[in-house]
Amino acid sequence: MSKRKFVLCVLLLLSLSANAFAQLHITVEYNKDWGNAPTSNIKKLCENVALHFQEQLRDEHKIHGDLLIVYRAERPIAYYRTFFGGDADDYKIGLSVTGRYWDEFSYQFGHEFAHILQNHDELYEKLPNQINDWFEEAICELANLWVLRRMHDTWA
């Protein structure tokens, strides 16, 4: 699929489903380390990933509030609110992609968004040294594979 066709598909999907994730407001912080990937495109892609997750959930399980996406060189991460001083409806995800590697953006964001869907803040406060972290990671990987497949099916 050409880059132009890809961008057109993303824009079409987002215009058709703009209200499905209206309760989640995603912002991408500008950083030169994103390379030649425009923050507007990163935002639209992450909104589409979130949409696929959110449309499968009942309203009471959907993520509401503000989600800030930042560049983080080390590795992708879903930040705990206690580490960035966020309110109950604030979320922050760090991604480590540089350039227009949309597949990596989708993959990293989907995995970290799955952590947020699991109420990772509440789990951390109750059990800060979880011995079952591997299980949470496995669930995030499984959820991410599912969302990537859904994106493939809806974009094809």
mmCIF file of C-alpha atoms in Angstrom:
data_model
loop_
_atom_site.group_PDB
_atom_site.id
_atom_site.type_symbol
_atom_site.label_atom_id
_atom_site.label_comp_id
_atom_site.label_asym_id
_atom_site.label_seq_id
_atom_site.Cartn_x
_atom_site.Cartn_y
_atom_site.Cartn_z
ATOM 1 C CA MET A 1 0.000 0.000 0.000
ATOM 2 C CA SER A 2 1.440 3.356 -0.987
ATOM 3 C CA LYS A 3 2.007 6.051 1.614
ATOM 4 C CA ARG A 4 -0.608 8.253 -0.012
ATOM 5 C CA LYS A 5 -3.208 5.484 0.035
ATOM 6 C CA PHE A 6 -2.329 4.745 3.663
ATOM 7 C CA VAL A 7 -2.877 8.346 4.742
ATOM 8 C CA LEU A 8 -6.162 8.532 2.815
ATOM 9 C CA CYS A 9 -7.392 5.336 4.501
ATOM 10 C CA VAL A 10 -6.505 6.701 7.934
ATOM 11 C CA LEU A 11 -8.301 9.973 7.255
ATOM 12 C CA LEU A 12 -11.395 8.175 5.951
ATOM 13 C CA LEU A 13 -11.583 5.855 8.941
ATOM 14 C CA LEU A 14 -11.168 8.720 11.349
ATOM 15 C CA SER A 15 -13.797 10.856 9.694
ATOM 16 C CA LEU A 16 -16.310 7.997 9.799
ATOM 17 C CA SER A 17 -15.700 7.229 13.441
ATOM 18 C CA ALA A 18 -14.776 10.544 15.036
ATOM 19 C CA ASN A 19 -17.502 10.338 17.673
ATOM 20 C CA ALA A 20 -16.608 6.830 18.821
ATOM 21 C CA PHE A 21 -13.661 8.075 20.893
ATOM 22 C CA ALA A 22 -14.783 11.638 21.592
ATOM 23 C CA GLN A 23 -14.343 11.073 25.340
ATOM 24 C CA LEU A 24 -10.594 10.423 24.888
ATOM 25 C CA HIS A 25 -8.509 13.418 23.842
ATOM 26 C CA ILE A 26 -5.102 12.485 22.452
ATOM 27 C CA THR A 27 -2.309 15.040 22.169
ATOM 28 C CA VAL A 28 1.130 14.384 20.695
ATOM 29 C CA GLU A 29 3.895 16.534 22.129
ATOM 30 C CA TYR A 30 6.201 17.979 19.476
ATOM 31 C CA ASN A 31 9.737 16.611 19.598
ATOM 32 C CA LYS A 32 12.417 16.795 16.908
ATOM 33 C CA ASP A 33 13.224 13.143 17.621
ATOM 34 C CA TRP A 34 9.976 12.076 15.932
ATOM 35 C CA GLY A 35 12.004 12.741 12.781
ATOM 36 C CA ASN A 36 9.973 13.299 9.634
ATOM 37 C CA ALA A 37 6.776 11.905 11.185
ATOM 38 C CA PRO A 38 4.291 14.781 11.580
ATOM 39 C CA THR A 39 2.680 14.902 15.018
ATOM 40 C CA SER A 40 -0.727 15.246 13.339
ATOM 41 C CA ASN A 41 -0.251 11.880 11.609
ATOM 42 C CA ILE A 42 1.009 10.241 14.805
ATOM 43 C CA LYS A 43 -2.092 11.521 16.577
ATOM 44 C CA LYS A 44 -4.476 10.225 13.892
ATOM 45 C CA LEU A 45 -2.850 6.808 13.878
ATOM 46 C CA CYS A 46 -2.941 6.502 17.669
ATOM 47 C CA GLU A 47 -6.573 7.636 17.684
ATOM 48 C CA ASN A 48 -7.350 4.839 15.255
ATOM 49 C CA VAL A 49 -5.617 2.251 17.433
ATOM 50 C CA ALA A 50 -7.494 3.526 20.495
ATOM 51 C CA LEU A 51 -10.751 3.505 18.544
ATOM 52 C CA HIS A 52 -10.436 -0.195 17.744
ATOM 53 C CA PHE A 53 -9.964 -0.973 21.428
ATOM 54 C CA GLN A 54 -12.597 1.451 22.712
ATOM 55 C CA GLU A 55 -15.384 0.358 20.362
ATOM 56 C CA GLN A 56 -15.193 -3.148 21.855
ATOM 57 C CA LEU A 57 -15.747 -1.925 25.414
ATOM 58 C CA ARG A 58 -18.830 -0.977 27.361
ATOM 59 C CA ASP A 59 -18.960 2.725 28.179
ATOM 60 C CA GLU A 60 -17.976 2.211 31.814
ATOM 61 C CA HIS A 61 -14.738 0.507 30.730
ATOM 62 C CA LYS A 62 -13.711 3.045 28.106
ATOM 63 C CA ILE A 63 -10.801 5.361 28.772
ATOM 64 C CA HIS A 64 -11.922 8.977 29.241
ATOM 65 C CA GLY A 65 -9.834 12.079 29.637
ATOM 66 C CA ASP A 66 -6.567 13.367 28.227
ATOM 67 C CA LEU A 67 -3.819 11.161 26.843
ATOM 68 C CA LEU A 68 -0.454 12.760 26.152
ATOM 69 C CA ILE A 69 1.958 10.982 23.814
ATOM 70 C CA VAL A 70 5.616 11.925 24.189
ATOM 71 C CA TYR A 71 8.859 10.821 22.598
ATOM 72 C CA ARG A 72 10.984 8.601 24.826
ATOM 73 C CA ALA A 73 14.283 7.317 23.449
ATOM 74 C CA GLU A 74 14.799 4.435 25.885
ATOM 75 C CA ARG A 75 11.715 2.278 25.305
ATOM 76 C CA PRO A 76 7.944 2.623 25.073
ATOM 77 C CA ILE A 77 6.137 3.073 28.383
ATOM 78 C CA ALA A 78 2.721 3.749 29.878
ATOM 79 C CA TYR A 79 3.582 6.150 32.687
ATOM 80 C CA TYR A 80 2.057 5.760 36.129
ATOM 81 C CA ARG A 81 0.169 8.870 37.217
ATOM 82 C CA THR A 82 2.265 9.075 40.375
ATOM 83 C CA PHE A 83 5.365 9.584 38.204
ATOM 84 C CA PHE A 84 4.013 12.477 36.134
ATOM 85 C CA GLY A 85 1.533 14.012 38.589
ATOM 86 C CA GLY A 86 -1.571 13.341 36.527
ATOM 87 C CA ASP A 87 -5.171 13.515 37.665
ATOM 88 C CA ALA A 88 -7.557 10.548 37.582
ATOM 89 C CA ASP A 89 -8.402 11.136 33.903
ATOM 90 C CA ASP A 90 -4.859 11.907 32.723
ATOM 91 C CA TYR A 91 -2.708 9.399 30.891
ATOM 92 C CA LYS A 92 0.750 9.554 29.366
ATOM 93 C CA ILE A 93 2.459 7.198 26.933
ATOM 94 C CA GLY A 94 6.050 7.395 25.742
ATOM 95 C CA LEU A 95 6.925 5.995 22.306
ATOM 96 C CA SER A 96 10.419 5.460 20.908
ATOM 97 C CA VAL A 97 9.793 5.581 17.151
ATOM 98 C CA THR A 98 11.769 7.946 14.939
ATOM 99 C CA GLY A 99 10.559 8.542 11.392
ATOM 100 C CA ARG A 100 7.541 7.363 9.454
ATOM 101 C CA TYR A 101 7.482 3.793 10.740
ATOM 102 C CA TRP A 102 3.709 3.693 11.138
ATOM 103 C CA ASP A 103 3.713 -0.016 11.917
ATOM 104 C CA GLU A 104 6.010 0.616 14.892
ATOM 105 C CA PHE A 105 3.852 3.508 16.085
ATOM 106 C CA SER A 106 0.776 1.258 15.908
ATOM 107 C CA TYR A 107 2.537 -1.591 17.664
ATOM 108 C CA GLN A 108 4.092 0.441 20.477
ATOM 109 C CA PHE A 109 1.009 2.550 21.124
ATOM 110 C CA GLY A 110 -1.321 -0.472 21.069
ATOM 111 C CA HIS A 111 0.785 -2.317 23.624
ATOM 112 C CA GLU A 112 1.038 0.655 25.987
ATOM 113 C CA PHE A 113 -2.647 1.541 25.585
ATOM 114 C CA ALA A 114 -3.477 -2.036 26.614
ATOM 115 C CA HIS A 115 -1.601 -1.387 29.884
ATOM 116 C CA ILE A 116 -3.851 1.614 30.502
ATOM 117 C CA LEU A 117 -6.939 -0.479 29.748
ATOM 118 C CA GLN A 118 -5.797 -2.895 32.477
ATOM 119 C CA ASN A 119 -5.831 -0.094 35.074
ATOM 120 C CA HIS A 120 -2.072 -0.397 35.455
ATOM 121 C CA ASP A 121 -2.029 2.509 37.946
ATOM 122 C CA GLU A 122 -4.332 0.714 40.365
ATOM 123 C CA LEU A 123 -2.430 -2.542 39.986
ATOM 124 C CA TYR A 124 0.869 -0.798 40.694
ATOM 125 C CA GLU A 125 -0.459 0.903 43.831
ATOM 126 C CA LYS A 126 -1.750 -2.404 45.210
ATOM 127 C CA LEU A 127 1.165 -4.608 44.153
ATOM 128 C CA PRO A 128 4.245 -2.509 43.255
ATOM 129 C CA ASN A 129 6.514 -5.563 42.946
ATOM 130 C CA GLN A 130 4.285 -7.872 40.980
ATOM 131 C CA ILE A 131 5.656 -11.325 40.365
ATOM 132 C CA ASN A 132 3.129 -11.755 37.564
ATOM 133 C CA ASP A 133 4.320 -8.882 35.376
ATOM 134 C CA TRP A 134 4.936 -11.432 32.642
ATOM 135 C CA PHE A 135 1.209 -12.194 32.558
ATOM 136 C CA GLU A 136 0.258 -8.519 32.177
ATOM 137 C CA GLU A 137 2.815 -8.216 29.370
ATOM 138 C CA ALA A 138 1.376 -11.300 27.663
ATOM 139 C CA ILE A 139 -2.146 -9.833 27.827
ATOM 140 C CA CYS A 140 -0.868 -6.575 26.316
ATOM 141 C CA GLU A 141 0.844 -8.452 23.503
ATOM 142 C CA LEU A 142 -2.286 -10.482 22.806
ATOM 143 C CA ALA A 143 -4.488 -7.366 22.803
ATOM 144 C CA ASN A 144 -2.014 -5.619 20.544
ATOM 145 C CA LEU A 145 -1.945 -8.469 18.038
ATOM 146 C CA TRP A 146 -5.732 -8.375 17.988
ATOM 147 C CA VAL A 147 -5.850 -4.618 17.308
ATOM 148 C CA LEU A 148 -3.235 -4.878 14.556
ATOM 149 C CA ARG A 149 -5.342 -7.565 12.906
ATOM 150 C CA ARG A 150 -8.462 -5.374 13.219
ATOM 151 C CA MET A 151 -6.590 -2.478 11.629
ATOM 152 C CA HIS A 152 -5.526 -4.754 8.785
ATOM 153 C CA ASP A 153 -9.103 -5.912 8.242
ATOM 154 C CA THR A 154 -10.619 -2.427 8.308
ATOM 155 C CA TRP A 155 -7.958 -0.790 6.153
ATOM 156 C CA ALA A 156 -7.804 -3.515 3.488
#
